[in-house]
Amino acid sequence: MPWVLAAIVAVAIVVVVFLAKRGPHQEPGVVNFRKHIDALSPEARREVMDRVRPTRDDSSNTDHGTGG
Amino acid sequence: MARDLAIDLGTANTLVYMKGKGIVLNEPSVIALNRQTGEVLATGREAWQMIGRTPGYIVAVRPLRGGAITDFEITERMIRLLLQRVGVSRFTRPKVVICVPSAITEVERRAVTDAARRAGAADAQLIEQPMAAAIGADLPIDEPVGNMVIDIGGGTSETAVISLGGIVALEAVRVGSFDIDASIQAYVRREHGIAIGERTAEEVKVAIGSAAVTDDESQAEVRGRDLMTGLPKTVVLTPEEIRFAIDDVVSSIIASVVRCLAKAPPELAQDFLVRGMYLVGGGGLLRGLAQRIEKETQVPVRMSNMPLEAVVMGAGHCIEHYDALKGMFMGARR
């Protein structure tokens, strides 16, 4: 019996410590919106811009009209 | 495992961005077919060179007009060939994000996604061109400020106000730079009595076309077929004539920009006076267009650094951050 009690107390302590460390709960909507906005930041976009710029310099002579 | 792709399926040009690599294909949206057998003879640049110069059994066509698919079967074949050229096979099926005009109908939407899936895509998502253009033009659309983008393509012109990663106001017209070419063709036929092809009209537009008076104006010699005699004939066109010929199209584009400005909430509208509007798309390269829009709207107009690639770059960014940005895809918001 003391073993069981000790185990319950230990588990309770672990749960309390875990919850205390986890910080405030965030709504999934807030998390997703944050992710969405962060993915649109200039820093996030830098990679694509840097990747395309050299391509553009190479293909600057490919003009097939001004339509998009 | 195939790399995921972003496609700017434009009326004039098709650009493909490959995840992790950048732009891997940039070609005219043209396909040449054998009229008798239905066989594909050429696509892209090679097919573009055939426009108006083919023997009777070959037809070189643009399967998209006004940003819409005019021939579903041909478009599907063109997409399949494009995907094959960038390494997609039956065994490597990538996720694909395709840029489409915002005014696309439900039927057209399904036609594009079906065409991409049948052409080898594991999943096909659509994104509105002005949204992709704003991302690709590097506008701060993640901030709560008014960003305005004007995307003038071959068959459509779209103006959007974007803030906090979403479209606030949108205005689209099915008018673009091909309509400018058609106006030049019609003018030369009507006023000079000669017939010219669409490629010649486009060359005239590039050489001397303008939406407003510019500093470096010159005349252009144009060769065509005399409608009365049937013989080849040369005429000289002036920039004033071309401005007159294309004025209806230019005015229609500017009117849609004005309508979009009127739809914007006042809090965002004041941002435009400071930040200006951004012009993207090949049609935006028409000389004097930025000045004319600026004059008629009293809002500064700036040209994007990479007007021809902005849309595919924006879609490319969406494919790079697919999970975080999938809420932007057209189906996700319905």
mmCIF file of C-alpha atoms in Angstrom:
data_model
loop_
_atom_site.group_PDB
_atom_site.id
_atom_site.type_symbol
_atom_site.label_atom_id
_atom_site.label_comp_id
_atom_site.label_asym_id
_atom_site.label_seq_id
_atom_site.Cartn_x
_atom_site.Cartn_y
_atom_site.Cartn_z
ATOM 1 C CA MET A 1 0.000 0.000 0.000
ATOM 2 C CA PRO A 2 2.719 2.569 0.784
ATOM 3 C CA TRP A 3 4.263 1.722 -2.600
ATOM 4 C CA VAL A 4 1.085 2.608 -4.433
ATOM 5 C CA LEU A 5 0.707 5.848 -2.478
ATOM 6 C CA ALA A 6 4.320 6.801 -3.203
ATOM 7 C CA ALA A 7 3.835 6.066 -6.892
ATOM 8 C CA ILE A 8 0.686 8.243 -7.036
ATOM 9 C CA VAL A 9 2.457 11.122 -5.296
ATOM 10 C CA ALA A 10 5.432 10.796 -7.663
ATOM 11 C CA VAL A 11 3.210 10.826 -10.747
ATOM 12 C CA ALA A 12 1.291 13.835 -9.377
ATOM 13 C CA ILE A 13 4.558 15.725 -8.815
ATOM 14 C CA VAL A 14 5.737 14.932 -12.355
ATOM 15 C CA VAL A 15 2.400 16.121 -13.821
ATOM 16 C CA VAL A 16 2.471 19.371 -11.796
ATOM 17 C CA VAL A 17 6.071 20.094 -12.821
ATOM 18 C CA PHE A 18 5.258 19.352 -16.481
ATOM 19 C CA LEU A 19 2.209 21.636 -16.477
ATOM 20 C CA ALA A 20 4.119 24.408 -14.713
ATOM 21 C CA LYS A 21 6.927 24.241 -17.275
ATOM 22 C CA ARG A 22 4.594 24.135 -20.294
ATOM 23 C CA GLY A 23 3.576 27.770 -19.934
ATOM 24 C CA PRO A 24 0.194 29.319 -20.746
ATOM 25 C CA HIS A 25 -2.146 27.396 -23.029
ATOM 26 C CA GLN A 26 -2.591 28.840 -26.531
ATOM 27 C CA GLU A 27 -5.636 28.530 -28.731
ATOM 28 C CA PRO A 28 -4.963 26.471 -31.889
ATOM 29 C CA GLY A 29 -6.312 29.357 -33.976
ATOM 30 C CA VAL A 30 -3.723 31.724 -32.483
ATOM 31 C CA VAL A 31 -0.916 29.230 -33.087
ATOM 32 C CA ASN A 32 -1.946 28.606 -36.712
ATOM 33 C CA PHE A 33 -2.394 32.318 -37.459
ATOM 34 C CA ARG A 34 1.050 33.046 -35.959
ATOM 35 C CA LYS A 35 2.566 30.288 -38.113
ATOM 36 C CA HIS A 36 0.811 31.683 -41.198
ATOM 37 C CA ILE A 37 2.029 35.242 -40.560
ATOM 38 C CA ASP A 38 5.564 34.097 -39.684
ATOM 39 C CA ALA A 39 5.729 32.134 -42.943
ATOM 40 C CA LEU A 40 4.947 35.368 -44.824
ATOM 41 C CA SER A 41 7.634 37.433 -43.102
ATOM 42 C CA PRO A 42 10.424 38.932 -45.233
ATOM 43 C CA GLU A 43 12.931 36.648 -43.463
ATOM 44 C CA ALA A 44 10.943 33.552 -44.433
ATOM 45 C CA ARG A 45 10.709 34.778 -48.015
ATOM 46 C CA ARG A 46 14.413 35.613 -48.345
ATOM 47 C CA GLU A 47 15.318 32.045 -49.344
ATOM 48 C CA VAL A 48 13.004 32.037 -52.387
ATOM 49 C CA MET A 49 14.049 35.553 -53.450
ATOM 50 C CA ASP A 50 17.745 34.635 -53.297
ATOM 51 C CA ARG A 51 17.096 31.445 -55.213
ATOM 52 C CA VAL A 52 15.261 33.192 -58.049
ATOM 53 C CA ARG A 53 17.426 36.285 -58.512
ATOM 54 C CA PRO A 54 20.370 34.479 -60.159
ATOM 55 C CA THR A 55 17.930 32.561 -62.420
ATOM 56 C CA ARG A 56 16.455 35.828 -63.567
ATOM 57 C CA ASP A 57 19.867 37.269 -64.421
ATOM 58 C CA ASP A 58 20.605 34.177 -66.541
ATOM 59 C CA SER A 59 17.284 34.292 -68.405
ATOM 60 C CA SER A 60 17.015 38.039 -68.920
ATOM 61 C CA ASN A 61 17.099 37.571 -72.710
ATOM 62 C CA THR A 62 14.008 35.332 -72.829
ATOM 63 C CA ASP A 63 11.412 37.816 -73.955
ATOM 64 C CA HIS A 64 8.237 36.380 -75.402
ATOM 65 C CA GLY A 65 6.052 39.410 -75.189
ATOM 66 C CA THR A 66 4.902 41.375 -72.263
ATOM 67 C CA GLY A 67 1.956 39.279 -71.247
ATOM 68 C CA GLY A 68 2.027 37.696 -67.826
ATOM 69 C CA MET B 1 10.430 11.281 -54.783
ATOM 70 C CA ALA B 2 9.418 14.254 -56.949
ATOM 71 C CA ARG B 3 10.033 17.770 -55.763
ATOM 72 C CA ASP B 4 6.874 19.800 -55.268
ATOM 73 C CA LEU B 5 6.102 22.442 -57.860
ATOM 74 C CA ALA B 6 4.521 25.875 -58.183
ATOM 75 C CA ILE B 7 3.104 26.806 -61.585
ATOM 76 C CA ASP B 8 2.157 30.219 -62.915
ATOM 77 C CA LEU B 9 -0.171 29.110 -65.689
ATOM 78 C CA GLY B 10 -0.384 32.430 -67.493
ATOM 79 C CA THR B 11 -2.214 33.289 -70.680
ATOM 80 C CA ALA B 12 1.105 34.382 -72.191
ATOM 81 C CA ASN B 13 3.832 32.477 -70.335
ATOM 82 C CA THR B 14 4.043 29.492 -68.032
ATOM 83 C CA LEU B 15 6.641 29.484 -65.275
ATOM 84 C CA VAL B 16 7.453 26.532 -63.038
ATOM 85 C CA TYR B 17 9.182 26.792 -59.657
ATOM 86 C CA MET B 18 10.617 23.624 -58.135
ATOM 87 C CA LYS B 19 10.832 23.326 -54.357
ATOM 88 C CA GLY B 20 14.408 23.777 -53.200
ATOM 89 C CA LYS B 21 15.653 24.686 -56.700
ATOM 90 C CA GLY B 22 13.978 27.848 -58.001
ATOM 91 C CA ILE B 23 12.501 28.603 -61.435
ATOM 92 C CA VAL B 24 13.146 25.616 -63.695
ATOM 93 C CA LEU B 25 10.946 26.531 -66.663
ATOM 94 C CA ASN B 26 9.829 29.783 -68.265
ATOM 95 C CA GLU B 27 8.155 29.362 -71.635
ATOM 96 C CA PRO B 28 5.257 30.774 -73.670
ATOM 97 C CA SER B 29 1.914 29.036 -73.019
ATOM 98 C CA VAL B 30 1.651 27.778 -76.575
ATOM 99 C CA ILE B 31 1.181 24.311 -78.021
ATOM 100 C CA ALA B 32 1.488 23.257 -81.682
ATOM 101 C CA LEU B 33 -0.658 20.364 -82.865
ATOM 102 C CA ASN B 34 -1.097 18.329 -86.010
ATOM 103 C CA ARG B 35 -4.611 19.270 -87.058
ATOM 104 C CA GLN B 36 -5.250 15.885 -88.666
ATOM 105 C CA THR B 37 -3.862 13.475 -86.082
ATOM 106 C CA GLY B 38 -4.142 15.662 -82.972
ATOM 107 C CA GLU B 39 -0.500 14.868 -82.198
ATOM 108 C CA VAL B 40 1.507 17.423 -80.202
ATOM 109 C CA LEU B 41 4.328 18.743 -82.395
ATOM 110 C CA ALA B 42 5.875 21.359 -80.123
ATOM 111 C CA THR B 43 5.284 23.300 -76.930
ATOM 112 C CA GLY B 44 6.586 26.475 -75.361
ATOM 113 C CA ARG B 45 9.170 28.565 -77.175
ATOM 114 C CA GLU B 46 9.299 26.316 -80.227
ATOM 115 C CA ALA B 47 5.505 26.430 -80.635
ATOM 116 C CA TRP B 48 5.469 30.206 -80.045
ATOM 117 C CA GLN B 49 7.788 30.706 -83.010
ATOM 118 C CA MET B 50 5.222 28.919 -85.194
ATOM 119 C CA ILE B 51 2.296 31.275 -84.414
ATOM 120 C CA GLY B 52 0.880 32.654 -87.682
ATOM 121 C CA ARG B 53 3.558 30.868 -89.736
ATOM 122 C CA THR B 54 2.278 27.306 -89.913
ATOM 123 C CA PRO B 55 1.237 25.195 -92.903
ATOM 124 C CA GLY B 56 -2.377 24.106 -93.061
ATOM 125 C CA TYR B 57 -1.985 20.879 -91.108
ATOM 126 C CA ILE B 58 -0.307 22.521 -88.089
ATOM 127 C CA VAL B 59 -2.099 24.725 -85.601
ATOM 128 C CA ALA B 60 -0.230 26.679 -82.915
ATOM 129 C CA VAL B 61 -2.618 27.733 -80.154
ATOM 130 C CA ARG B 62 -2.697 29.312 -76.737
ATOM 131 C CA PRO B 63 -5.016 27.075 -74.705
ATOM 132 C CA LEU B 64 -5.712 29.879 -72.219
ATOM 133 C CA ARG B 65 -7.524 33.062 -73.120
ATOM 134 C CA GLY B 66 -8.508 35.812 -70.706
ATOM 135 C CA GLY B 67 -6.980 33.726 -67.925
ATOM 136 C CA ALA B 68 -9.500 30.968 -68.629
ATOM 137 C CA ILE B 69 -9.040 27.565 -70.159
ATOM 138 C CA THR B 70 -10.551 27.627 -73.625
ATOM 139 C CA ASP B 71 -9.664 24.029 -74.417
ATOM 140 C CA PHE B 72 -9.559 21.664 -71.467
ATOM 141 C CA GLU B 73 -8.014 18.747 -73.344
ATOM 142 C CA ILE B 74 -5.198 20.793 -74.890
ATOM 143 C CA THR B 75 -4.468 22.486 -71.549
ATOM 144 C CA GLU B 76 -4.222 19.107 -69.866
ATOM 145 C CA ARG B 77 -1.787 17.911 -72.527
ATOM 146 C CA MET B 78 0.266 21.074 -72.163
ATOM 147 C CA ILE B 79 0.430 20.712 -68.373
ATOM 148 C CA ARG B 80 1.386 17.028 -68.729
ATOM 149 C CA LEU B 81 4.230 17.894 -71.126
ATOM 150 C CA LEU B 82 5.418 20.708 -68.859
ATOM 151 C CA LEU B 83 5.463 18.386 -65.849
ATOM 152 C CA GLN B 84 7.314 15.726 -67.860
ATOM 153 C CA ARG B 85 9.921 18.297 -68.812
ATOM 154 C CA VAL B 86 10.609 19.094 -65.165
ATOM 155 C CA GLY B 87 10.940 15.423 -64.258
ATOM 156 C CA VAL B 88 7.450 14.367 -63.171
ATOM 157 C CA SER B 89 6.576 10.806 -64.123
ATOM 158 C CA ARG B 90 3.948 8.193 -63.219
ATOM 159 C CA PHE B 91 6.115 7.181 -60.271
ATOM 160 C CA THR B 92 7.059 10.641 -59.010
ATOM 161 C CA ARG B 93 3.909 12.569 -58.227
ATOM 162 C CA PRO B 94 4.532 15.981 -56.664
ATOM 163 C CA LYS B 95 2.239 18.379 -54.844
ATOM 164 C CA VAL B 96 1.466 21.306 -57.132
ATOM 165 C CA VAL B 97 0.341 24.872 -56.382
ATOM 166 C CA ILE B 98 -1.102 26.649 -59.426
ATOM 167 C CA CYS B 99 -1.683 30.393 -59.717
ATOM 168 C CA VAL B 100 -5.010 31.298 -61.290
ATOM 169 C CA PRO B 101 -6.955 34.530 -61.834
ATOM 170 C CA SER B 102 -9.089 35.396 -58.826
ATOM 171 C CA ALA B 103 -12.186 35.746 -60.999
ATOM 172 C CA ILE B 104 -11.982 32.091 -62.053
ATOM 173 C CA THR B 105 -15.312 30.261 -61.970
ATOM 174 C CA GLU B 106 -15.964 27.056 -60.043
ATOM 175 C CA VAL B 107 -15.989 25.095 -63.316
ATOM 176 C CA GLU B 108 -12.660 26.559 -64.413
ATOM 177 C CA ARG B 109 -11.218 25.920 -60.965
ATOM 178 C CA ARG B 110 -12.124 22.252 -61.209
ATOM 179 C CA ALA B 111 -10.828 22.107 -64.783
ATOM 180 C CA VAL B 112 -7.373 23.347 -63.711
ATOM 181 C CA THR B 113 -7.032 21.034 -60.700
ATOM 182 C CA ASP B 114 -8.330 18.043 -62.681
ATOM 183 C CA ALA B 115 -5.914 18.810 -65.511
ATOM 184 C CA ALA B 116 -2.984 18.953 -63.057
ATOM 185 C CA ARG B 117 -3.996 15.732 -61.296
ATOM 186 C CA ARG B 118 -4.470 13.851 -64.561
ATOM 187 C CA ALA B 119 -1.136 15.245 -65.727
ATOM 188 C CA GLY B 120 0.639 13.597 -62.782
ATOM 189 C CA ALA B 121 0.199 15.784 -59.703
ATOM 190 C CA ALA B 122 -0.519 13.997 -56.415
ATOM 191 C CA ASP B 123 -2.354 17.047 -55.126
ATOM 192 C CA ALA B 124 -3.204 20.309 -56.869
ATOM 193 C CA GLN B 125 -4.024 23.509 -54.977
ATOM 194 C CA LEU B 126 -4.896 26.909 -56.413
ATOM 195 C CA ILE B 127 -3.822 30.351 -55.266
ATOM 196 C CA GLU B 128 -5.054 33.719 -56.524
ATOM 197 C CA GLN B 129 -2.566 35.494 -58.761
ATOM 198 C CA PRO B 130 -2.601 38.853 -56.922
ATOM 199 C CA MET B 131 -1.893 37.134 -53.589
ATOM 200 C CA ALA B 132 1.000 35.177 -55.098
ATOM 201 C CA ALA B 133 2.205 38.366 -56.806
ATOM 202 C CA ALA B 134 2.221 40.281 -53.516
ATOM 203 C CA ILE B 135 4.269 37.544 -51.830
ATOM 204 C CA GLY B 136 6.660 37.389 -54.795
ATOM 205 C CA ALA B 137 6.983 41.179 -54.973
ATOM 206 C CA ASP B 138 8.277 41.059 -51.398
ATOM 207 C CA LEU B 139 5.537 43.320 -50.012
ATOM 208 C CA PRO B 140 5.168 43.307 -46.202
ATOM 209 C CA ILE B 141 1.832 41.501 -46.324
ATOM 210 C CA ASP B 142 2.463 39.958 -42.896
ATOM 211 C CA GLU B 143 1.962 43.401 -41.331
ATOM 212 C CA PRO B 144 -1.356 45.159 -40.589
ATOM 213 C CA VAL B 145 -0.769 47.724 -43.350
ATOM 214 C CA GLY B 146 -2.344 48.277 -46.743
ATOM 215 C CA ASN B 147 -0.392 46.662 -49.585
ATOM 216 C CA MET B 148 -1.779 47.188 -53.047
ATOM 217 C CA VAL B 149 -0.698 45.122 -55.998
ATOM 218 C CA ILE B 150 -1.722 45.504 -59.649
ATOM 219 C CA ASP B 151 -1.035 42.388 -61.706
ATOM 220 C CA ILE B 152 -1.425 42.932 -65.449
ATOM 221 C CA GLY B 153 -1.124 39.676 -67.311
ATOM 222 C CA GLY B 154 -1.785 38.570 -70.855
ATOM 223 C CA GLY B 155 -5.498 38.008 -70.395
ATOM 224 C CA THR B 156 -6.446 39.449 -67.015
ATOM 225 C CA SER B 157 -5.675 42.480 -64.885
ATOM 226 C CA GLU B 158 -6.177 42.151 -61.159
ATOM 227 C CA THR B 159 -5.815 44.658 -58.384
ATOM 228 C CA ALA B 160 -5.825 43.595 -54.753
ATOM 229 C CA VAL B 161 -5.443 45.170 -51.351
ATOM 230 C CA ILE B 162 -3.685 42.804 -48.963
ATOM 231 C CA SER B 163 -3.108 43.082 -45.233
ATOM 232 C CA LEU B 164 -2.209 40.546 -42.546
ATOM 233 C CA GLY B 165 -1.770 37.739 -45.042
ATOM 234 C CA GLY B 166 -5.218 38.020 -46.613
ATOM 235 C CA ILE B 167 -7.047 39.792 -49.431
ATOM 236 C CA VAL B 168 -9.075 42.761 -48.193
ATOM 237 C CA ALA B 169 -10.340 44.103 -51.518
ATOM 238 C CA LEU B 170 -10.102 42.730 -55.012
ATOM 239 C CA GLU B 171 -11.028 43.854 -58.490
ATOM 240 C CA ALA B 172 -10.395 41.906 -61.665
ATOM 241 C CA VAL B 173 -11.087 42.465 -65.343
ATOM 242 C CA ARG B 174 -10.599 40.015 -68.166
ATOM 243 C CA VAL B 175 -8.472 42.473 -70.094
ATOM 244 C CA GLY B 176 -4.698 42.292 -70.465
ATOM 245 C CA SER B 177 -1.775 42.810 -72.766
ATOM 246 C CA PHE B 178 -3.201 40.505 -75.466
ATOM 247 C CA ASP B 179 -6.138 42.904 -75.716
ATOM 248 C CA ILE B 180 -3.608 45.692 -76.275
ATOM 249 C CA ASP B 181 -2.110 43.654 -79.144
ATOM 250 C CA ALA B 182 -5.588 43.006 -80.561
ATOM 251 C CA SER B 183 -6.380 46.747 -80.411
ATOM 252 C CA ILE B 184 -3.215 47.510 -82.377
ATOM 253 C CA GLN B 185 -4.125 44.868 -84.971
ATOM 254 C CA ALA B 186 -7.646 46.298 -85.316
ATOM 255 C CA TYR B 187 -6.374 49.880 -85.572
ATOM 256 C CA VAL B 188 -3.828 49.088 -88.311
ATOM 257 C CA ARG B 189 -6.481 47.173 -90.257
ATOM 258 C CA ARG B 190 -9.043 49.975 -89.907
ATOM 259 C CA GLU B 191 -6.853 53.056 -90.402
ATOM 260 C CA HIS B 192 -4.101 51.771 -92.708
ATOM 261 C CA GLY B 193 -5.925 48.971 -94.501
ATOM 262 C CA ILE B 194 -3.315 46.317 -93.781
ATOM 263 C CA ALA B 195 -3.550 43.056 -91.896
ATOM 264 C CA ILE B 196 -0.833 42.238 -89.376
ATOM 265 C CA GLY B 197 -0.373 39.152 -87.218
ATOM 266 C CA GLU B 198 -0.557 39.020 -83.427
ATOM 267 C CA ARG B 199 3.231 38.673 -83.099
ATOM 268 C CA THR B 200 3.771 41.795 -85.223
ATOM 269 C CA ALA B 201 1.218 43.693 -83.132
ATOM 270 C CA GLU B 202 3.079 42.612 -80.006
ATOM 271 C CA GLU B 203 6.380 43.789 -81.504
ATOM 272 C CA VAL B 204 4.807 47.183 -82.265
ATOM 273 C CA LYS B 205 3.588 47.419 -78.662
ATOM 274 C CA VAL B 206 7.025 46.576 -77.287
ATOM 275 C CA ALA B 207 8.772 48.979 -79.693
ATOM 276 C CA ILE B 208 6.598 52.097 -79.516
ATOM 277 C CA GLY B 209 3.546 51.315 -77.360
ATOM 278 C CA SER B 210 2.868 53.591 -74.410
ATOM 279 C CA ALA B 211 0.038 54.602 -72.109
ATOM 280 C CA ALA B 212 1.313 58.159 -71.653
ATOM 281 C CA VAL B 213 3.754 60.485 -73.432
ATOM 282 C CA THR B 214 7.342 59.432 -72.692
ATOM 283 C CA ASP B 215 10.749 61.015 -73.353
ATOM 284 C CA ASP B 216 12.104 58.426 -75.792
ATOM 285 C CA GLU B 217 9.465 58.276 -78.497
ATOM 286 C CA SER B 218 10.101 57.008 -82.008
ATOM 287 C CA GLN B 219 8.149 55.719 -84.979
ATOM 288 C CA ALA B 220 7.928 52.125 -86.188
ATOM 289 C CA GLU B 221 7.746 50.613 -89.649
ATOM 290 C CA VAL B 222 5.218 47.818 -89.870
ATOM 291 C CA ARG B 223 4.888 45.286 -92.641
ATOM 292 C CA GLY B 224 1.654 43.506 -93.378
ATOM 293 C CA ARG B 225 -0.737 42.476 -96.161
ATOM 294 C CA ASP B 226 -2.699 45.163 -97.990
ATOM 295 C CA LEU B 227 -6.374 44.303 -97.618
ATOM 296 C CA MET B 228 -7.256 45.789 -101.025
ATOM 297 C CA THR B 229 -4.479 44.424 -103.235
ATOM 298 C CA GLY B 230 -3.369 41.429 -101.183
ATOM 299 C CA LEU B 231 0.253 42.545 -101.634
ATOM 300 C CA PRO B 232 2.828 43.096 -98.873
ATOM 301 C CA LYS B 233 2.861 46.727 -97.712
ATOM 302 C CA THR B 234 4.814 48.835 -95.225
ATOM 303 C CA VAL B 235 3.319 51.623 -93.100
ATOM 304 C CA VAL B 236 4.828 53.895 -90.455
ATOM 305 C CA LEU B 237 3.104 54.064 -87.079
ATOM 306 C CA THR B 238 3.570 56.812 -84.520
ATOM 307 C CA PRO B 239 3.404 56.484 -80.699
ATOM 308 C CA GLU B 240 0.360 58.835 -80.691
ATOM 309 C CA GLU B 241 -1.509 56.452 -82.985
ATOM 310 C CA ILE B 242 -0.726 53.473 -80.747
ATOM 311 C CA ARG B 243 -1.767 55.404 -77.615
ATOM 312 C CA PHE B 244 -5.066 56.188 -79.323
ATOM 313 C CA ALA B 245 -5.484 52.566 -80.472
ATOM 314 C CA ILE B 246 -4.959 51.058 -77.011
ATOM 315 C CA ASP B 247 -6.659 53.732 -74.954
ATOM 316 C CA ASP B 248 -9.867 51.762 -74.336
ATOM 317 C CA VAL B 249 -7.939 48.813 -72.916
ATOM 318 C CA VAL B 250 -5.671 51.001 -70.781
ATOM 319 C CA SER B 251 -8.660 52.983 -69.487
ATOM 320 C CA SER B 252 -10.475 49.778 -68.576
ATOM 321 C CA ILE B 253 -7.451 48.570 -66.545
ATOM 322 C CA ILE B 254 -7.172 51.921 -64.753
ATOM 323 C CA ALA B 255 -10.913 51.953 -64.024
ATOM 324 C CA SER B 256 -10.563 48.589 -62.253
ATOM 325 C CA VAL B 257 -7.673 49.971 -60.163
ATOM 326 C CA VAL B 258 -9.867 52.923 -59.166
ATOM 327 C CA ARG B 259 -12.733 50.571 -58.222
ATOM 328 C CA CYS B 260 -10.374 48.549 -56.031
ATOM 329 C CA LEU B 261 -9.119 51.730 -54.311
ATOM 330 C CA ALA B 262 -12.732 52.660 -53.619
ATOM 331 C CA LYS B 263 -13.373 49.270 -52.003
ATOM 332 C CA ALA B 264 -10.415 49.550 -49.585
ATOM 333 C CA PRO B 265 -11.201 50.382 -45.948
ATOM 334 C CA PRO B 266 -10.151 53.964 -45.046
ATOM 335 C CA GLU B 267 -7.554 52.788 -42.500
ATOM 336 C CA LEU B 268 -5.703 50.929 -45.238
ATOM 337 C CA ALA B 269 -6.363 53.504 -47.972
ATOM 338 C CA GLN B 270 -4.208 56.065 -46.193
ATOM 339 C CA ASP B 271 -1.271 53.630 -46.309
ATOM 340 C CA PHE B 272 -1.280 53.670 -50.114
ATOM 341 C CA LEU B 273 -0.401 57.363 -50.220
ATOM 342 C CA VAL B 274 2.827 56.601 -48.353
ATOM 343 C CA ARG B 275 3.643 53.107 -49.569
ATOM 344 C CA GLY B 276 2.255 53.337 -53.102
ATOM 345 C CA MET B 277 0.877 50.573 -55.333
ATOM 346 C CA TYR B 278 3.064 47.876 -56.884
ATOM 347 C CA LEU B 279 2.848 46.956 -60.524
ATOM 348 C CA VAL B 280 3.646 43.355 -61.515
ATOM 349 C CA GLY B 281 3.055 41.189 -64.583
ATOM 350 C CA GLY B 282 4.309 41.659 -68.124
ATOM 351 C CA GLY B 283 1.537 44.109 -68.988
ATOM 352 C CA GLY B 284 2.915 46.455 -66.348
ATOM 353 C CA LEU B 285 5.999 46.938 -68.506
ATOM 354 C CA LEU B 286 4.009 49.049 -70.994
ATOM 355 C CA ARG B 287 5.778 52.403 -71.149
ATOM 356 C CA GLY B 288 4.029 55.225 -69.313
ATOM 357 C CA LEU B 289 1.471 52.949 -67.651
ATOM 358 C CA ALA B 290 2.763 53.556 -64.128
ATOM 359 C CA GLN B 291 2.760 57.326 -64.718
ATOM 360 C CA ARG B 292 -0.764 57.226 -66.155
ATOM 361 C CA ILE B 293 -2.144 55.213 -63.200
ATOM 362 C CA GLU B 294 -0.324 57.554 -60.820
ATOM 363 C CA LYS B 295 -1.803 60.602 -62.546
ATOM 364 C CA GLU B 296 -5.354 59.254 -62.550
ATOM 365 C CA THR B 297 -5.362 57.879 -58.994
ATOM 366 C CA GLN B 298 -3.056 60.374 -57.270
ATOM 367 C CA VAL B 299 -1.339 57.390 -55.621
ATOM 368 C CA PRO B 300 2.365 56.641 -56.216
ATOM 369 C CA VAL B 301 2.984 53.594 -58.420
ATOM 370 C CA ARG B 302 6.136 51.502 -58.124
ATOM 371 C CA MET B 303 7.376 48.753 -60.389
ATOM 372 C CA SER B 304 8.187 45.426 -58.775
ATOM 373 C CA ASN B 305 11.840 44.322 -59.073
ATOM 374 C CA MET B 306 10.907 41.119 -60.883
ATOM 375 C CA PRO B 307 7.532 41.808 -62.530
ATOM 376 C CA LEU B 308 7.515 38.717 -64.750
ATOM 377 C CA GLU B 309 8.526 36.259 -62.037
ATOM 378 C CA ALA B 310 6.686 37.728 -59.021
ATOM 379 C CA VAL B 311 3.640 35.433 -59.309
ATOM 380 C CA VAL B 312 5.568 32.172 -59.578
ATOM 381 C CA MET B 313 7.932 33.299 -56.808
ATOM 382 C CA GLY B 314 4.954 33.861 -54.524
ATOM 383 C CA ALA B 315 3.531 30.444 -55.365
ATOM 384 C CA GLY B 316 7.013 28.992 -54.939
ATOM 385 C CA HIS B 317 7.126 30.432 -51.442
ATOM 386 C CA CYS B 318 3.779 28.746 -50.722
ATOM 387 C CA ILE B 319 5.151 25.383 -51.848
ATOM 388 C CA GLU B 320 8.242 25.883 -49.658
ATOM 389 C CA HIS B 321 6.006 26.606 -46.623
ATOM 390 C CA TYR B 322 3.110 24.392 -47.695
ATOM 391 C CA ASP B 323 1.767 23.451 -44.246
ATOM 392 C CA ALA B 324 1.959 26.935 -42.750
ATOM 393 C CA LEU B 325 0.363 28.587 -45.789
ATOM 394 C CA LYS B 326 -2.214 26.018 -46.886
ATOM 395 C CA GLY B 327 -4.943 28.242 -45.457
ATOM 396 C CA MET B 328 -4.276 30.604 -48.371
ATOM 397 C CA PHE B 329 -5.244 28.118 -51.056
ATOM 398 C CA MET B 330 -8.557 28.739 -52.761
ATOM 399 C CA GLY B 331 -10.295 25.553 -51.639
ATOM 400 C CA ALA B 332 -9.206 26.036 -48.007
ATOM 401 C CA ARG B 333 -11.232 29.190 -47.521
ATOM 402 C CA ARG B 334 -14.528 27.915 -48.869
#
